[in-house]
């Protein structure tokens, strides 16, 4: 899976690969006991060192040799997964297991490091699918809060992609407003951006973050869930800004020798070597950075109308959209669907639904 900066047609609706995987296991086993009891159990099947933000993938997970996996493949083919590799990659993308290493997961053009002010910044921004002009404009308009800048950048990029992928006669029906993009990109002073435009971009971002699943079509960046794209953009801003106390946190495509590589790598709000980290690891860092950015915004002074509201929005949305919940809970949707089709009985579905609710309440942002 190589990520490039090229623009393509807009992607189709996301496919919830994990729900399909879960449903396949339940159908084969005939019980919701097929659900993994916790995140670690699931991740251990797909990551070599699940507790590390830098874990490498298990190249051929043992679960791919089970009847449940064959059932999953059959379910994913109509959704756009042409073969087993595509179905496995969709599950890896949705659950945040991929990295952003130049030459491995990401292709860097010769000018990329210059365009994004650094090799690592370029790799993260390109994996997120953000064009250089949008990347820097959102940063200029957002002050020092890189998480808010990332939110604007992602919303603007998705709007630009939608403008390019759809005929003008469909813009009104699809609520695509190219004038919002034009005004933002031409603005020199953040306080002059219309409130209505900021609300529109905020709504676009909220809707994208609320979607579960991974795209099966479109650019490689568009196939990455929006929450991971958002975190990667913020990481790119951190890398582009540089680090005062060291030469950075990477050496080549790996964490610099001496840097922690276990769960402690995220302690003390320190950066990661983001290109070597999984999307899950970068998202965990992003939540910490979000709290730092929000604590530094003087809400009562309103330095940039919409900035404080966007930062608050991102925080609220991510609390309820925690990506860990994708693999820690069994959605009521899955169990109810299977009960309706007669794959499991209603009592078993109710037990799974109640368990899902209990686990959701324990998930930490």
mmCIF file of C-alpha atoms in Angstrom:
data_model
loop_
_atom_site.group_PDB
_atom_site.id
_atom_site.type_symbol
_atom_site.label_atom_id
_atom_site.label_comp_id
_atom_site.label_asym_id
_atom_site.label_seq_id
_atom_site.Cartn_x
_atom_site.Cartn_y
_atom_site.Cartn_z
ATOM 1 C CA UNK A 1 0.000 0.000 0.000
ATOM 2 C CA UNK A 2 1.899 3.076 -1.198
ATOM 3 C CA UNK A 3 0.538 6.543 -0.483
ATOM 4 C CA UNK A 4 1.182 9.278 -3.058
ATOM 5 C CA UNK A 5 0.127 12.916 -3.322
ATOM 6 C CA UNK A 6 -1.879 12.418 -6.531
ATOM 7 C CA UNK A 7 -5.539 13.362 -6.708
ATOM 8 C CA UNK A 8 -8.136 10.894 -7.953
ATOM 9 C CA UNK A 9 -11.902 10.565 -8.082
ATOM 10 C CA UNK A 10 -13.710 10.711 -4.775
ATOM 11 C CA UNK A 11 -13.863 7.430 -2.912
ATOM 12 C CA UNK A 12 -16.919 5.305 -2.386
ATOM 13 C CA UNK A 13 -18.648 4.959 0.956
ATOM 14 C CA UNK A 14 -16.467 3.449 3.681
ATOM 15 C CA UNK A 15 -16.664 -0.279 4.254
ATOM 16 C CA UNK A 16 -16.694 -1.354 7.890
ATOM 17 C CA UNK A 17 -14.146 -4.132 7.511
ATOM 18 C CA UNK A 18 -14.030 -4.870 11.218
ATOM 19 C CA UNK A 19 -17.795 -5.308 11.438
ATOM 20 C CA UNK A 20 -17.620 -7.719 8.507
ATOM 21 C CA UNK A 21 -14.753 -9.586 10.174
ATOM 22 C CA UNK A 22 -16.663 -9.769 13.445
ATOM 23 C CA UNK A 23 -19.876 -10.865 11.761
ATOM 24 C CA UNK A 24 -18.020 -13.610 9.888
ATOM 25 C CA UNK A 25 -16.591 -15.025 13.127
ATOM 26 C CA UNK A 26 -19.987 -14.955 14.786
ATOM 27 C CA UNK A 27 -21.663 -16.682 11.829
ATOM 28 C CA UNK A 28 -19.076 -19.451 11.740
ATOM 29 C CA UNK A 29 -19.049 -20.045 15.492
ATOM 30 C CA UNK A 30 -22.766 -19.451 15.959
ATOM 31 C CA UNK A 31 -22.212 -17.373 19.099
ATOM 32 C CA UNK A 32 -21.088 -13.934 20.160
ATOM 33 C CA UNK A 33 -18.370 -15.605 22.223
ATOM 34 C CA UNK A 34 -16.375 -15.195 18.990
ATOM 35 C CA UNK A 35 -15.883 -11.537 19.957
ATOM 36 C CA UNK A 36 -12.409 -10.733 21.254
ATOM 37 C CA UNK A 37 -12.512 -9.911 24.970
ATOM 38 C CA UNK A 38 -10.193 -6.903 24.644
ATOM 39 C CA UNK A 39 -8.069 -4.857 22.289
ATOM 40 C CA UNK A 40 -4.840 -6.694 23.104
ATOM 41 C CA UNK A 41 -6.316 -10.046 22.051
ATOM 42 C CA UNK A 42 -7.288 -8.697 18.657
ATOM 43 C CA UNK A 43 -4.081 -6.760 18.068
ATOM 44 C CA UNK A 44 -1.912 -9.740 19.015
ATOM 45 C CA UNK A 45 -3.156 -11.472 15.886
ATOM 46 C CA UNK A 46 -1.980 -8.696 13.585
ATOM 47 C CA UNK A 47 0.950 -6.947 15.329
ATOM 48 C CA UNK A 48 4.281 -8.415 16.435
ATOM 49 C CA UNK A 49 4.477 -6.214 19.571
ATOM 50 C CA UNK A 50 0.920 -4.949 20.177
ATOM 51 C CA UNK A 51 1.783 -2.683 23.125
ATOM 52 C CA UNK A 52 4.330 -0.679 21.113
ATOM 53 C CA UNK A 53 3.334 2.311 18.958
ATOM 54 C CA UNK A 54 6.118 1.158 16.601
ATOM 55 C CA UNK A 55 5.004 -2.450 16.164
ATOM 56 C CA UNK A 56 5.582 -4.204 12.861
ATOM 57 C CA UNK A 57 2.823 -6.188 11.214
ATOM 58 C CA UNK A 58 2.389 -9.938 11.392
ATOM 59 C CA UNK A 59 2.797 -10.621 7.699
ATOM 60 C CA UNK A 60 0.477 -13.622 7.563
ATOM 61 C CA UNK A 61 -1.839 -13.644 10.595
ATOM 62 C CA UNK A 62 -2.867 -17.141 11.692
ATOM 63 C CA UNK A 63 -6.510 -16.050 11.612
ATOM 64 C CA UNK A 64 -6.289 -15.875 7.797
ATOM 65 C CA UNK A 65 -6.181 -19.694 7.739
ATOM 66 C CA UNK A 66 -9.517 -20.140 9.508
ATOM 67 C CA UNK A 67 -13.034 -20.772 8.152
ATOM 68 C CA UNK A 68 -14.123 -17.439 9.639
ATOM 69 C CA UNK A 69 -11.573 -15.629 7.489
ATOM 70 C CA UNK A 70 -12.938 -17.282 4.344
ATOM 71 C CA UNK A 71 -16.387 -16.092 5.393
ATOM 72 C CA UNK A 72 -14.963 -12.574 5.861
ATOM 73 C CA UNK A 73 -13.385 -12.645 2.387
ATOM 74 C CA UNK A 74 -16.675 -13.655 0.833
ATOM 75 C CA UNK A 75 -18.429 -10.757 2.585
ATOM 76 C CA UNK A 76 -15.784 -8.246 1.515
ATOM 77 C CA UNK A 77 -15.741 -9.087 -2.191
ATOM 78 C CA UNK A 78 -19.047 -7.342 -2.991
ATOM 79 C CA UNK A 79 -17.777 -4.347 -0.979
ATOM 80 C CA UNK A 80 -14.812 -3.946 -3.316
ATOM 81 C CA UNK A 81 -12.068 -6.199 -1.946
ATOM 82 C CA UNK A 82 -10.889 -8.027 -5.055
ATOM 83 C CA UNK A 83 -8.693 -10.521 -3.219
ATOM 84 C CA UNK A 84 -7.432 -11.611 0.182
ATOM 85 C CA UNK A 85 -4.701 -8.980 0.286
ATOM 86 C CA UNK A 86 -7.231 -6.193 -0.271
ATOM 87 C CA UNK A 87 -9.487 -7.528 2.482
ATOM 88 C CA UNK A 88 -6.559 -7.830 4.912
ATOM 89 C CA UNK A 89 -5.325 -4.336 4.047
ATOM 90 C CA UNK A 90 -8.801 -2.891 4.618
ATOM 91 C CA UNK A 91 -8.858 -4.374 8.109
ATOM 92 C CA UNK A 92 -5.335 -3.106 8.810
ATOM 93 C CA UNK A 93 -6.231 0.388 7.632
ATOM 94 C CA UNK A 94 -9.423 0.623 9.641
ATOM 95 C CA UNK A 95 -7.780 -0.538 12.842
ATOM 96 C CA UNK A 96 -4.740 1.737 12.420
ATOM 97 C CA UNK A 97 -1.943 -0.779 11.955
ATOM 98 C CA UNK A 98 -0.009 0.850 9.086
ATOM 99 C CA UNK A 99 2.941 3.263 9.136
ATOM 100 C CA UNK A 100 4.221 6.139 6.966
ATOM 101 C CA UNK A 101 7.822 5.213 6.150
ATOM 102 C CA UNK A 102 9.229 6.805 2.977
ATOM 103 C CA UNK A 103 9.975 4.187 0.372
ATOM 104 C CA UNK A 104 7.900 1.586 2.191
ATOM 105 C CA UNK A 105 4.340 2.778 2.867
ATOM 106 C CA UNK A 106 4.775 6.243 1.309
ATOM 107 C CA UNK A 107 6.290 7.389 -1.977
ATOM 108 C CA UNK A 108 8.052 10.772 -1.802
ATOM 109 C CA UNK A 109 8.551 12.812 -4.956
ATOM 110 C CA UNK A 110 11.920 14.634 -5.258
ATOM 111 C CA UNK A 111 10.374 17.966 -4.179
ATOM 112 C CA UNK A 112 8.311 16.599 -1.289
ATOM 113 C CA UNK A 113 10.784 17.367 1.506
ATOM 114 C CA UNK A 114 11.019 20.951 0.307
ATOM 115 C CA UNK A 115 7.255 21.332 -0.114
ATOM 116 C CA UNK A 116 6.510 20.201 3.448
ATOM 117 C CA UNK A 117 9.789 21.379 5.058
ATOM 118 C CA UNK A 118 11.191 18.011 5.911
ATOM 119 C CA UNK A 119 11.235 14.365 4.926
ATOM 120 C CA UNK A 120 9.231 13.172 7.923
ATOM 121 C CA UNK A 121 6.691 15.988 7.627
ATOM 122 C CA UNK A 122 6.240 15.159 3.950
ATOM 123 C CA UNK A 123 5.666 11.467 4.598
ATOM 124 C CA UNK A 124 2.992 12.102 7.222
ATOM 125 C CA UNK A 125 1.231 14.803 5.188
ATOM 126 C CA UNK A 126 1.260 12.698 2.037
ATOM 127 C CA UNK A 127 -0.117 9.656 3.819
ATOM 128 C CA UNK A 128 -2.914 11.945 5.033
ATOM 129 C CA UNK A 129 -3.409 13.167 1.452
ATOM 130 C CA UNK A 130 -2.946 16.890 2.142
ATOM 131 C CA UNK A 131 -1.703 19.142 -0.682
ATOM 132 C CA UNK A 132 1.169 21.502 0.256
ATOM 133 C CA UNK A 133 -0.781 24.729 -0.309
ATOM 134 C CA UNK A 134 -3.630 23.565 1.935
ATOM 135 C CA UNK A 135 -1.137 22.259 4.488
ATOM 136 C CA UNK A 136 0.522 25.656 4.923
ATOM 137 C CA UNK A 137 -2.583 27.815 4.564
ATOM 138 C CA UNK A 138 -4.384 25.969 7.372
ATOM 139 C CA UNK A 139 -1.262 26.313 9.521
ATOM 140 C CA UNK A 140 -1.023 30.054 8.855
ATOM 141 C CA UNK A 141 -4.691 30.598 9.662
ATOM 142 C CA UNK A 142 -4.724 28.550 12.876
ATOM 143 C CA UNK A 143 -2.058 29.982 15.131
ATOM 144 C CA UNK A 144 -0.036 27.641 17.324
ATOM 145 C CA UNK A 145 -2.675 24.915 17.792
ATOM 146 C CA UNK A 146 -1.490 22.233 15.357
ATOM 147 C CA UNK A 147 -4.459 19.959 16.095
ATOM 148 C CA UNK A 148 -6.886 22.683 15.007
ATOM 149 C CA UNK A 149 -4.770 23.411 11.924
ATOM 150 C CA UNK A 150 -4.926 19.708 11.097
ATOM 151 C CA UNK A 151 -8.718 19.791 11.331
ATOM 152 C CA UNK A 152 -8.998 22.698 8.913
ATOM 153 C CA UNK A 153 -6.446 21.153 6.550
ATOM 154 C CA UNK A 154 -8.317 17.860 6.382
ATOM 155 C CA UNK A 155 -11.699 19.526 5.872
ATOM 156 C CA UNK A 156 -10.315 21.770 3.117
ATOM 157 C CA UNK A 157 -8.630 18.843 1.376
ATOM 158 C CA UNK A 158 -11.776 16.720 1.403
ATOM 159 C CA UNK A 159 -13.697 19.684 0.010
ATOM 160 C CA UNK A 160 -11.116 20.154 -2.763
ATOM 161 C CA UNK A 161 -11.261 16.441 -3.619
ATOM 162 C CA UNK A 162 -15.052 16.578 -3.770
ATOM 163 C CA UNK A 163 -14.960 19.614 -6.070
ATOM 164 C CA UNK A 164 -12.541 17.827 -8.411
ATOM 165 C CA UNK A 165 -14.435 14.531 -8.411
ATOM 166 C CA UNK A 166 -17.968 15.759 -9.096
ATOM 167 C CA UNK A 167 -19.605 17.747 -11.915
ATOM 168 C CA UNK A 168 -20.600 21.338 -11.041
ATOM 169 C CA UNK A 169 -24.277 20.577 -11.606
ATOM 170 C CA UNK A 170 -24.176 18.221 -8.610
ATOM 171 C CA UNK A 171 -22.546 20.652 -6.178
ATOM 172 C CA UNK A 172 -25.771 22.071 -4.750
ATOM 173 C CA UNK A 173 -27.352 18.645 -4.269
ATOM 174 C CA UNK A 174 -24.221 17.331 -2.544
ATOM 175 C CA UNK A 175 -23.656 20.486 -0.443
ATOM 176 C CA UNK A 176 -20.261 21.027 -2.074
ATOM 177 C CA UNK A 177 -19.254 24.698 -1.812
ATOM 178 C CA UNK A 178 -16.140 25.515 -3.860
ATOM 179 C CA UNK A 179 -16.497 29.190 -2.887
ATOM 180 C CA UNK A 180 -15.696 28.257 0.741
ATOM 181 C CA UNK A 181 -12.438 26.682 -0.395
ATOM 182 C CA UNK A 182 -11.581 29.686 -2.579
ATOM 183 C CA UNK A 183 -12.251 32.238 0.164
ATOM 184 C CA UNK A 184 -10.188 30.352 2.732
ATOM 185 C CA UNK A 185 -7.236 29.827 0.403
ATOM 186 C CA UNK A 186 -7.247 33.503 -0.657
ATOM 187 C CA UNK A 187 -7.557 34.909 2.862
ATOM 188 C CA UNK A 188 -4.596 36.627 4.514
ATOM 189 C CA UNK A 189 -6.116 37.334 7.915
ATOM 190 C CA UNK A 190 -7.740 34.552 9.981
ATOM 191 C CA UNK A 191 -10.232 36.889 11.661
ATOM 192 C CA UNK A 192 -11.696 37.732 8.247
ATOM 193 C CA UNK A 193 -12.750 34.170 7.478
ATOM 194 C CA UNK A 194 -16.579 34.174 7.572
ATOM 195 C CA UNK A 195 -18.154 32.358 10.490
ATOM 196 C CA UNK A 196 -20.434 30.519 8.067
ATOM 197 C CA UNK A 197 -17.402 29.125 6.232
ATOM 198 C CA UNK A 198 -15.841 27.888 9.477
ATOM 199 C CA UNK A 199 -19.104 26.233 10.482
ATOM 200 C CA UNK A 200 -19.307 24.569 7.077
ATOM 201 C CA UNK A 201 -15.756 23.188 7.368
ATOM 202 C CA UNK A 202 -16.465 22.056 10.918
ATOM 203 C CA UNK A 203 -19.571 20.196 9.764
ATOM 204 C CA UNK A 204 -17.577 18.536 6.971
ATOM 205 C CA UNK A 205 -14.948 17.408 9.449
ATOM 206 C CA UNK A 206 -17.487 16.124 11.971
ATOM 207 C CA UNK A 207 -19.271 14.080 9.332
ATOM 208 C CA UNK A 208 -16.031 12.518 8.121
ATOM 209 C CA UNK A 209 -14.865 11.613 11.624
ATOM 210 C CA UNK A 210 -18.214 10.043 12.430
ATOM 211 C CA UNK A 211 -17.838 7.565 9.549
ATOM 212 C CA UNK A 212 -16.544 4.153 10.496
ATOM 213 C CA UNK A 213 -14.668 1.867 8.210
ATOM 214 C CA UNK A 214 -12.102 2.172 5.436
ATOM 215 C CA UNK A 215 -12.519 3.148 1.799
ATOM 216 C CA UNK A 216 -11.985 0.495 -0.837
ATOM 217 C CA UNK A 217 -11.574 2.954 -3.731
ATOM 218 C CA UNK A 218 -10.083 6.383 -4.342
ATOM 219 C CA UNK A 219 -6.557 7.507 -3.531
ATOM 220 C CA UNK A 220 -4.569 5.627 -0.927
ATOM 221 C CA UNK A 221 -5.025 8.566 1.447
ATOM 222 C CA UNK A 222 -8.793 8.541 0.932
ATOM 223 C CA UNK A 223 -8.832 4.877 1.921
ATOM 224 C CA UNK A 224 -7.467 5.807 5.346
ATOM 225 C CA UNK A 225 -10.140 6.607 7.979
ATOM 226 C CA UNK A 226 -10.439 10.343 8.642
ATOM 227 C CA UNK A 227 -9.349 10.166 12.298
ATOM 228 C CA UNK A 228 -6.006 8.682 11.294
ATOM 229 C CA UNK A 229 -5.600 11.246 8.517
ATOM 230 C CA UNK A 230 -6.238 13.990 11.058
ATOM 231 C CA UNK A 231 -3.596 12.648 13.426
ATOM 232 C CA UNK A 232 -1.064 12.266 10.610
ATOM 233 C CA UNK A 233 -1.530 15.908 9.560
ATOM 234 C CA UNK A 234 -0.909 17.101 13.122
ATOM 235 C CA UNK A 235 2.205 14.904 13.241
ATOM 236 C CA UNK A 236 3.399 16.483 10.001
ATOM 237 C CA UNK A 237 3.032 19.937 11.554
ATOM 238 C CA UNK A 238 5.029 18.809 14.588
ATOM 239 C CA UNK A 239 7.812 17.462 12.375
ATOM 240 C CA UNK A 240 7.831 20.553 10.140
ATOM 241 C CA UNK A 241 8.216 22.815 13.176
ATOM 242 C CA UNK A 242 11.338 20.972 14.287
ATOM 243 C CA UNK A 243 12.486 20.005 17.762
ATOM 244 C CA UNK A 244 14.573 22.264 19.978
ATOM 245 C CA UNK A 245 16.059 19.640 22.289
ATOM 246 C CA UNK A 246 17.262 17.039 19.804
ATOM 247 C CA UNK A 247 17.871 16.229 16.172
ATOM 248 C CA UNK A 248 14.429 14.765 16.013
ATOM 249 C CA UNK A 249 13.036 11.420 17.018
ATOM 250 C CA UNK A 250 13.865 9.434 13.885
ATOM 251 C CA UNK A 251 16.963 7.885 12.428
ATOM 252 C CA UNK A 252 16.120 6.853 8.909
ATOM 253 C CA UNK A 253 12.786 5.055 9.008
ATOM 254 C CA UNK A 254 13.025 4.003 12.657
ATOM 255 C CA UNK A 255 12.961 5.578 16.083
ATOM 256 C CA UNK A 256 16.338 7.065 17.047
ATOM 257 C CA UNK A 257 18.434 4.678 19.191
ATOM 258 C CA UNK A 258 17.769 5.302 22.853
ATOM 259 C CA UNK A 259 14.198 6.455 22.332
ATOM 260 C CA UNK A 260 11.574 4.381 24.188
ATOM 261 C CA UNK A 261 9.638 2.031 21.947
ATOM 262 C CA UNK A 262 7.070 0.562 24.343
ATOM 263 C CA UNK A 263 3.946 2.169 25.845
ATOM 264 C CA UNK A 264 6.226 4.614 27.690
ATOM 265 C CA UNK A 265 7.031 6.247 24.340
ATOM 266 C CA UNK A 266 3.804 8.244 24.726
ATOM 267 C CA UNK A 267 4.491 9.425 28.257
ATOM 268 C CA UNK A 268 5.236 13.046 29.162
ATOM 269 C CA UNK A 269 3.558 14.246 25.959
ATOM 270 C CA UNK A 270 6.736 13.612 23.979
ATOM 271 C CA UNK A 271 6.638 13.305 20.173
ATOM 272 C CA UNK A 272 7.128 10.004 18.402
ATOM 273 C CA UNK A 273 9.121 9.128 15.364
ATOM 274 C CA UNK A 274 5.813 9.456 13.588
ATOM 275 C CA UNK A 275 6.763 7.847 10.285
ATOM 276 C CA UNK A 276 7.804 4.678 12.146
ATOM 277 C CA UNK A 277 4.680 4.638 14.314
ATOM 278 C CA UNK A 278 1.397 2.959 13.468
ATOM 279 C CA UNK A 279 -1.659 5.099 12.841
ATOM 280 C CA UNK A 280 -2.970 3.934 16.221
ATOM 281 C CA UNK A 281 0.205 5.170 17.878
ATOM 282 C CA UNK A 282 -0.008 8.551 16.145
ATOM 283 C CA UNK A 283 -3.672 8.895 17.114
ATOM 284 C CA UNK A 284 -2.798 8.207 20.755
ATOM 285 C CA UNK A 285 -0.188 10.988 20.579
ATOM 286 C CA UNK A 286 -2.726 13.266 18.869
ATOM 287 C CA UNK A 287 -5.167 13.013 21.764
ATOM 288 C CA UNK A 288 -2.445 14.106 24.166
ATOM 289 C CA UNK A 289 -1.471 16.977 21.862
ATOM 290 C CA UNK A 290 -5.114 17.968 21.564
ATOM 291 C CA UNK A 291 -5.347 18.464 25.310
ATOM 292 C CA UNK A 292 -2.192 20.578 25.257
ATOM 293 C CA UNK A 293 -3.487 22.748 22.421
ATOM 294 C CA UNK A 294 -6.886 23.196 24.007
ATOM 295 C CA UNK A 295 -5.327 24.194 27.335
ATOM 296 C CA UNK A 296 -3.370 26.940 25.582
ATOM 297 C CA UNK A 297 -6.329 28.533 23.788
ATOM 298 C CA UNK A 298 -7.574 31.650 25.645
ATOM 299 C CA UNK A 299 -11.257 30.959 25.043
ATOM 300 C CA UNK A 300 -12.453 34.219 26.624
ATOM 301 C CA UNK A 301 -10.282 36.311 24.314
ATOM 302 C CA UNK A 302 -11.456 34.585 21.114
ATOM 303 C CA UNK A 303 -8.157 35.132 19.247
ATOM 304 C CA UNK A 304 -9.471 33.530 16.072
ATOM 305 C CA UNK A 305 -13.194 33.084 15.719
ATOM 306 C CA UNK A 306 -13.913 29.408 15.147
ATOM 307 C CA UNK A 307 -10.505 28.189 16.356
ATOM 308 C CA UNK A 308 -11.624 27.495 19.900
ATOM 309 C CA UNK A 309 -14.868 25.958 18.686
ATOM 310 C CA UNK A 310 -13.046 23.685 16.247
ATOM 311 C CA UNK A 311 -10.569 22.517 18.873
ATOM 312 C CA UNK A 312 -13.462 21.783 21.217
ATOM 313 C CA UNK A 313 -15.325 19.980 18.431
ATOM 314 C CA UNK A 314 -12.375 17.737 17.636
ATOM 315 C CA UNK A 315 -12.022 16.823 21.282
ATOM 316 C CA UNK A 316 -15.698 16.008 21.718
ATOM 317 C CA UNK A 317 -15.911 13.995 18.500
ATOM 318 C CA UNK A 318 -12.818 11.946 19.231
ATOM 319 C CA UNK A 319 -13.999 11.118 22.744
ATOM 320 C CA UNK A 320 -17.117 9.492 21.321
ATOM 321 C CA UNK A 321 -15.450 8.134 18.197
ATOM 322 C CA UNK A 322 -12.474 6.484 19.912
ATOM 323 C CA UNK A 323 -10.890 4.246 17.305
ATOM 324 C CA UNK A 324 -10.209 1.628 19.960
ATOM 325 C CA UNK A 325 -13.938 1.033 20.160
ATOM 326 C CA UNK A 326 -13.775 -0.384 16.637
ATOM 327 C CA UNK A 327 -12.111 -3.483 18.031
ATOM 328 C CA UNK A 328 -13.131 -3.511 21.686
ATOM 329 C CA UNK A 329 -16.880 -3.745 21.275
ATOM 330 C CA UNK A 330 -19.426 -5.679 19.274
ATOM 331 C CA UNK A 331 -21.738 -3.163 17.670
ATOM 332 C CA UNK A 332 -25.415 -3.607 18.315
ATOM 333 C CA UNK A 333 -25.754 -3.186 14.547
ATOM 334 C CA UNK A 334 -23.772 -6.354 13.867
ATOM 335 C CA UNK A 335 -25.544 -8.551 16.376
ATOM 336 C CA UNK A 336 -28.994 -7.226 15.500
ATOM 337 C CA UNK A 337 -28.314 -7.794 11.805
ATOM 338 C CA UNK A 338 -27.221 -11.367 12.429
ATOM 339 C CA UNK A 339 -30.219 -12.035 14.670
ATOM 340 C CA UNK A 340 -32.539 -10.687 11.964
ATOM 341 C CA UNK A 341 -30.994 -13.023 9.402
ATOM 342 C CA UNK A 342 -31.195 -15.976 11.774
ATOM 343 C CA UNK A 343 -27.435 -16.423 12.109
ATOM 344 C CA UNK A 344 -27.633 -16.098 15.911
ATOM 345 C CA UNK A 345 -30.596 -16.063 18.261
ATOM 346 C CA UNK A 346 -31.971 -12.840 19.724
ATOM 347 C CA UNK A 347 -30.926 -13.703 23.283
ATOM 348 C CA UNK A 348 -27.300 -14.063 22.229
ATOM 349 C CA UNK A 349 -27.505 -10.776 20.339
ATOM 350 C CA UNK A 350 -28.870 -9.041 23.437
ATOM 351 C CA UNK A 351 -26.005 -10.342 25.575
ATOM 352 C CA UNK A 352 -23.458 -9.051 23.062
ATOM 353 C CA UNK A 353 -25.187 -5.672 22.819
ATOM 354 C CA UNK A 354 -25.149 -5.233 26.605
ATOM 355 C CA UNK A 355 -21.486 -6.250 26.735
ATOM 356 C CA UNK A 356 -20.735 -3.715 24.005
ATOM 357 C CA UNK A 357 -22.359 -0.946 26.018
ATOM 358 C CA UNK A 358 -20.369 -1.830 29.152
ATOM 359 C CA UNK A 359 -17.090 -1.836 27.232
ATOM 360 C CA UNK A 360 -17.911 1.450 25.505
ATOM 361 C CA UNK A 361 -18.389 3.144 28.867
ATOM 362 C CA UNK A 362 -14.890 2.069 29.916
ATOM 363 C CA UNK A 363 -13.082 3.328 26.835
ATOM 364 C CA UNK A 364 -10.779 6.232 27.613
ATOM 365 C CA UNK A 365 -10.134 9.108 25.191
#
